[in-house]
Backbone as CSV, one residue per row, in Angstrom:
resi,resn,N_x,N_y,N_z,CA_x,CA_y,CA_z,C_x,C_y,C_z
1,MET,8.863,24.655,-19.528,9.116,24.088,-18.221,10.553,24.427,-17.823
2,GLN,10.704,24.876,-16.606,12.015,25.280,-16.109,12.867,24.059,-15.775
3,PRO,14.198,24.219,-15.833,15.073,23.079,-15.504,14.861,22.547,-14.087
4,ILE,14.528,23.409,-13.139,14.315,22.946,-11.763,13.086,22.041,-11.667
5,ASN,12.094,22.301,-12.503,10.905,21.444,-12.532,11.246,20.063,-13.068
6,ILE,12.095,20.022,-14.061,12.515,18.737,-14.636,13.330,17.947,-13.611
7,ILE,14.170,18.637,-12.860,14.951,17.973,-11.815,14.020,17.405,-10.744
8,CYS,13.022,18.203,-10.332,12.058,17.726,-9.331,11.300,16.513,-9.835
9,LEU,10.889,16.563,-11.082,10.178,15.438,-11.681,11.081,14.211,-11.767
10,ALA,12.339,14.424,-12.144,13.290,13.325,-12.273,13.636,12.711,-10.916
11,LEU,13.492,13.454,-9.854,13.726,12.912,-8.515,12.466,12.287,-7.924
12,TYR,11.340,12.953,-8.087,10.096,12.524,-7.438,9.574,11.191,-7.978
13,LEU,9.526,11.043,-9.283,8.963,9.812,-9.854,9.748,8.560,-9.467
14,PRO,11.071,8.523,-9.616,11.776,7.295,-9.205,11.709,7.040,-7.698
15,ILE,11.759,8.091,-6.893,11.674,7.895,-5.446,10.306,7.357,-5.065
16,GLY,9.245,7.983,-5.572,7.886,7.553,-5.241,7.581,6.154,-5.727
17,LEU,7.914,5.869,-6.984,7.652,4.539,-7.526,8.568,3.493,-6.896
18,GLY,9.796,3.869,-6.575,10.712,2.948,-5.911,10.235,2.571,-4.515
19,LEU,9.717,3.547,-3.778,9.170,3.258,-2.453,7.970,2.323,-2.550
20,ALA,7.100,2.573,-3.526,5.931,1.707,-3.711,6.367,0.286,-4.063
21,ALA,7.367,0.147,-4.928,7.853,-1.187,-5.305,8.516,-1.886,-4.117
22,LEU,9.267,-1.143,-3.314,9.930,-1.725,-2.153,8.923,-2.257,-1.139
23,ILE,7.907,-1.481,-0.832,6.910,-1.909,0.143,6.085,-3.070,-0.428
24,THR,5.854,-3.079,-1.728,5.150,-4.197,-2.352,5.936,-5.489,-2.174
25,GLN,7.245,-5.442,-2.370,8.076,-6.635,-2.180,8.057,-7.098,-0.723
26,ILE,8.038,-6.148,0.201,7.973,-6.505,1.620,6.659,-7.214,1.926
27,ILE,5.567,-6.714,1.372,4.261,-7.352,1.591,4.266,-8.771,1.031
28,LYS,4.808,-8.960,-0.160,4.829,-10.291,-0.760,5.691,-11.252,0.035
29,ARG,6.883,-10.816,0.409,7.819,-11.700,1.097,7.332,-12.053,2.501
30,HIS,6.980,-11.043,3.269,6.621,-11.298,4.658,5.180,-11.788,4.804
31,GLY,4.332,-11.456,3.884,2.977,-11.994,3.910,2.983,-13.498,3.730
32,ARG,3.853,-13.969,2.866,3.980,-15.413,2.651,4.494,-16.095,3.927
33,VAL,5.452,-15.465,4.598,5.999,-16.037,5.837,4.923,-16.098,6.916
34,VAL,4.133,-15.038,7.025,3.056,-15.009,8.024,2.036,-16.093,7.725
35,LEU,1.677,-16.259,6.466,0.713,-17.295,6.101,1.262,-18.694,6.357
36,GLN,2.552,-18.912,6.084,3.145,-20.223,6.346,3.209,-20.514,7.833
37,GLY,3.392,-19.486,8.640,3.403,-19.670,10.084,2.036,-20.066,10.606
38,ALA,0.981,-19.557,9.977,-0.374,-19.892,10.412,-0.693,-21.342,10.082
39,SER,-0.481,-21.728,8.836,-0.640,-23.126,8.436,-0.088,-23.286,7.025
40,PRO,0.687,-24.336,6.784,1.267,-24.543,5.452,0.208,-24.697,4.362
41,ARG,-0.915,-25.320,4.705,-1.992,-25.501,3.717,-2.537,-24.151,3.280
42,LYS,-2.720,-23.260,4.242,-3.271,-21.948,3.934,-2.305,-21.119,3.085
43,ALA,-0.995,-21.320,3.281,-0.002,-20.565,2.521,-0.074,-20.895,1.036
44,THR,-0.247,-22.191,0.711,-0.319,-22.556,-0.703,-1.640,-22.108,-1.320
45,GLU,-2.699,-22.126,-0.530,-3.994,-21.680,-1.052,-4.049,-20.170,-1.221
46,ALA,-3.389,-19.449,-0.330,-3.505,-17.996,-0.330,-2.416,-17.299,-1.131
47,ALA,-1.438,-18.028,-1.657,-0.345,-17.404,-2.394,-0.829,-16.585,-3.594
48,PRO,-1.747,-17.103,-4.430,-2.221,-16.274,-5.543,-2.958,-15.016,-5.071
49,ALA,-3.727,-15.146,-4.016,-4.437,-13.970,-3.496,-3.454,-12.949,-2.938
50,LEU,-2.392,-13.420,-2.333,-1.373,-12.514,-1.802,-0.661,-11.784,-2.933
51,ARG,-0.370,-12.484,-4.023,0.255,-11.824,-5.183,-0.679,-10.786,-5.793
52,MET,-1.960,-11.127,-5.898,-2.919,-10.160,-6.438,-3.049,-8.947,-5.516
53,ARG,-3.027,-9.173,-4.224,-3.092,-8.073,-3.259,-1.872,-7.171,-3.406
54,ALA,-0.693,-7.780,-3.614,0.532,-6.998,-3.776,0.494,-6.181,-5.066
55,VAL,-0.003,-6.769,-6.144,-0.119,-6.028,-7.408,-1.098,-4.866,-7.251
56,GLY,-2.220,-5.119,-6.602,-3.183,-4.039,-6.359,-2.593,-2.945,-5.496
57,PHE,-1.805,-3.333,-4.482,-1.132,-2.366,-3.623,-0.202,-1.483,-4.446
58,PHE,0.608,-2.116,-5.321,1.537,-1.338,-6.129,0.797,-0.413,-7.093
59,LEU,-0.219,-0.931,-7.758,-0.952,-0.101,-8.715,-1.626,1.083,-8.035
60,LEU,-2.203,0.855,-6.880,-2.843,1.939,-6.138,-1.831,3.015,-5.764
61,ASN,-0.689,2.609,-5.259,0.303,3.586,-4.824,1.063,4.214,-5.989
62,ALA,1.290,3.473,-7.062,1.904,4.070,-8.248,0.949,5.094,-8.869
63,GLY,-0.320,4.769,-8.885,-1.313,5.744,-9.357,-1.339,6.984,-8.492
64,ASN,-1.175,6.813,-7.182,-1.123,7.957,-6.275,0.088,8.840,-6.590
65,VAL,1.238,8.216,-6.860,2.448,8.981,-7.178,2.230,9.807,-8.447
66,VAL,1.697,9.190,-9.472,1.500,9.894,-10.739,0.374,10.921,-10.628
67,PHE,-0.676,10.569,-9.916,-1.833,11.462,-9.773,-1.470,12.751,-9.038
68,THR,-0.631,12.645,-8.018,-0.303,13.830,-7.224,0.643,14.785,-7.941
69,LEU,1.159,14.386,-9.086,2.002,15.316,-9.855,1.235,16.574,-10.250
70,GLY,-0.043,16.445,-10.477,-0.845,17.579,-10.930,-1.210,18.554,-9.836
71,PHE,-0.912,18.243,-8.576,-1.296,19.111,-7.476,-0.130,19.970,-7.018
72,GLY,-0.440,21.168,-6.593,0.577,22.070,-6.069,1.213,22.901,-7.170
73,GLU,1.958,23.872,-6.737,2.656,24.748,-7.678,4.068,24.233,-7.912
74,TRP,4.489,24.309,-9.141,5.839,23.881,-9.466,6.822,24.903,-8.918
75,PRO,7.971,24.457,-8.443,8.939,25.366,-7.826,9.646,26.254,-8.849
76,VAL,10.101,27.397,-8.364,10.865,28.312,-9.221,12.277,28.523,-8.686
77,ASP,12.540,28.104,-7.446,13.894,28.196,-6.894,14.193,26.943,-6.072
78,ALA,15.401,26.881,-5.544,15.843,25.672,-4.845,15.041,25.414,-3.568
79,TRP,14.717,26.458,-2.822,13.952,26.291,-1.580,12.574,25.715,-1.880
80,GLN,11.910,26.235,-2.867,10.601,25.705,-3.250,10.716,24.277,-3.786
81,ALA,11.824,23.957,-4.429,12.019,22.600,-4.951,12.140,21.591,-3.801
82,VAL,12.887,21.958,-2.770,13.018,21.074,-1.606,11.662,20.919,-0.930
83,ASN,10.938,22.014,-0.770,9.606,21.974,-0.166,8.654,21.117,-1.004
84,PHE,8.704,21.274,-2.295,7.877,20.506,-3.231,8.139,19.011,-3.060
85,LEU,9.422,18.628,-3.069,9.770,17.212,-2.938,9.391,16.658,-1.568
86,CYS,9.592,17.447,-0.518,9.225,16.986,0.821,7.727,16.750,0.936
87,LEU,6.931,17.655,0.407,5.479,17.498,0.467,5.012,16.296,-0.347
88,LYS,5.533,16.162,-1.552,5.103,15.050,-2.415,5.534,13.698,-1.849
89,ILE,6.776,13.583,-1.441,7.260,12.309,-0.916,6.618,12.013,0.431
90,GLY,6.378,13.039,1.234,5.674,12.832,2.505,4.274,12.291,2.280
91,TRP,3.578,12.818,1.282,2.236,12.326,0.961,2.300,10.871,0.497
92,VAL,3.287,10.552,-0.330,3.443,9.179,-0.809,3.699,8.240,0.375
93,LEU,4.563,8.636,1.302,4.846,7.804,2.472,3.605,7.620,3.335
94,LEU,2.828,8.660,3.486,1.601,8.564,4.274,0.624,7.578,3.637
95,MET,0.421,7.674,2.342,-0.488,6.753,1.657,0.051,5.326,1.656
96,LEU,1.377,5.169,1.533,1.967,3.833,1.624,1.708,3.226,2.999
97,ALA,1.843,4.020,4.036,1.617,3.514,5.396,0.169,3.090,5.590
98,VAL,-0.758,3.898,5.126,-2.178,3.580,5.288,-2.524,2.289,4.549
99,THR,-2.122,2.192,3.297,-2.458,0.997,2.524,-1.673,-0.223,3.014
100,PHE,-0.453,-0.022,3.522,0.326,-1.127,4.067,-0.373,-1.715,5.290
101,TYR,-0.795,-0.869,6.212,-1.452,-1.392,7.414,-2.806,-2.018,7.092
102,TYR,-3.475,-1.532,6.083,-4.712,-2.178,5.643,-4.405,-3.589,5.142
103,ASN,-3.363,-3.710,4.323,-2.982,-5.025,3.796,-2.520,-5.963,4.893
104,VAL,-1.757,-5.467,5.849,-1.306,-6.303,6.965,-2.515,-6.823,7.739
105,GLY,-3.493,-5.965,7.956,-4.707,-6.388,8.648,-5.444,-7.473,7.896
106,LYS,-5.512,-7.356,6.585,-6.198,-8.377,5.781,-5.438,-9.698,5.777
107,VAL,-4.116,-9.642,5.739,-3.329,-10.880,5.786,-3.499,-11.548,7.143
108,GLU,-3.447,-10.760,8.206,-3.656,-11.315,9.549,-5.057,-11.914,9.676
109,GLU,-6.030,-11.244,9.104,-7.403,-11.746,9.133,-7.497,-13.083,8.408
110,ALA,-6.802,-13.205,7.293,-6.811,-14.470,6.547,-6.117,-15.573,7.336
111,CYS,-5.093,-15.223,8.106,-4.377,-16.230,8.900,-5.244,-16.788,10.009
112,HIS,-6.020,-15.955,10.624,-6.789,-16.370,11.791,-8.258,-16.617,11.456
113,GLU,-8.520,-16.881,10.205,-9.892,-17.106,9.752,-10.499,-18.342,10.398
114,ASP,-9.721,-19.406,10.534,-10.236,-20.666,11.070,-10.403,-20.640,12.587
115,THR,-9.703,-19.748,13.268,-9.711,-19.765,14.730,-10.782,-18.864,15.330
116,ARG,-11.503,-18.151,14.514,-12.547,-17.270,15.042,-13.725,-18.072,15.543
117,TYR,-14.267,-17.642,16.647,-15.466,-18.266,17.185,-16.658,-17.776,16.379
118,PRO,-17.444,-18.683,15.821,-18.531,-18.248,14.943,-19.674,-17.558,15.674
119,GLY,-19.751,-17.688,16.970,-20.858,-17.079,17.699,-21.985,-18.065,17.882
120,PRO,-22.942,-17.697,18.697,-24.054,-18.619,18.936,-24.923,-18.752,17.691
121,PRO,-25.556,-19.903,17.538,-26.443,-20.050,16.384,-27.665,-19.155,16.518
122,ILE,-28.185,-18.729,15.417,-29.360,-17.859,15.419,-30.566,-18.724,15.081
123,TYR,-31.548,-18.680,15.955,-32.780,-19.442,15.741,-33.905,-18.490,15.415
124,PHE,-34.618,-18.831,14.372,-35.789,-18.039,13.987,-37.043,-18.842,14.349
125,PRO,-37.892,-18.269,15.130,-39.116,-19.010,15.497,-40.023,-19.137,14.285
126,ASN,-40.751,-20.247,14.233,-41.714,-20.439,13.136,-42.918,-19.534,13.385
127,PRO,-43.404,-18.876,12.352,-44.570,-18.007,12.562,-45.855,-18.752,12.757
């Protein structure tokens, strides 16, 4: 393995995993605030689920960071190294954004669970 590959690996893994950890902390901190704003009772009930969601978010994105190491060609010069890091970190950011907005949607859904109109009752005629 060339020294430039080791440098790319030494930069990519901490950046990718650090970004995943940072966004996980944001989900935990602000998800709790959103739940408390909806209702204090719901915040205490949903806190364990929010922590589990955050752990799942981190594991999914950390797995993505490690999994994508096997894709693409390793660089042989500085230009390819910059391109390699930009592509890998860009992919990590894209996946973080997708999973972040999915999680935000689920937290919002949990907040407004009680306020949804259930719809009209369904009646089944007797045969």
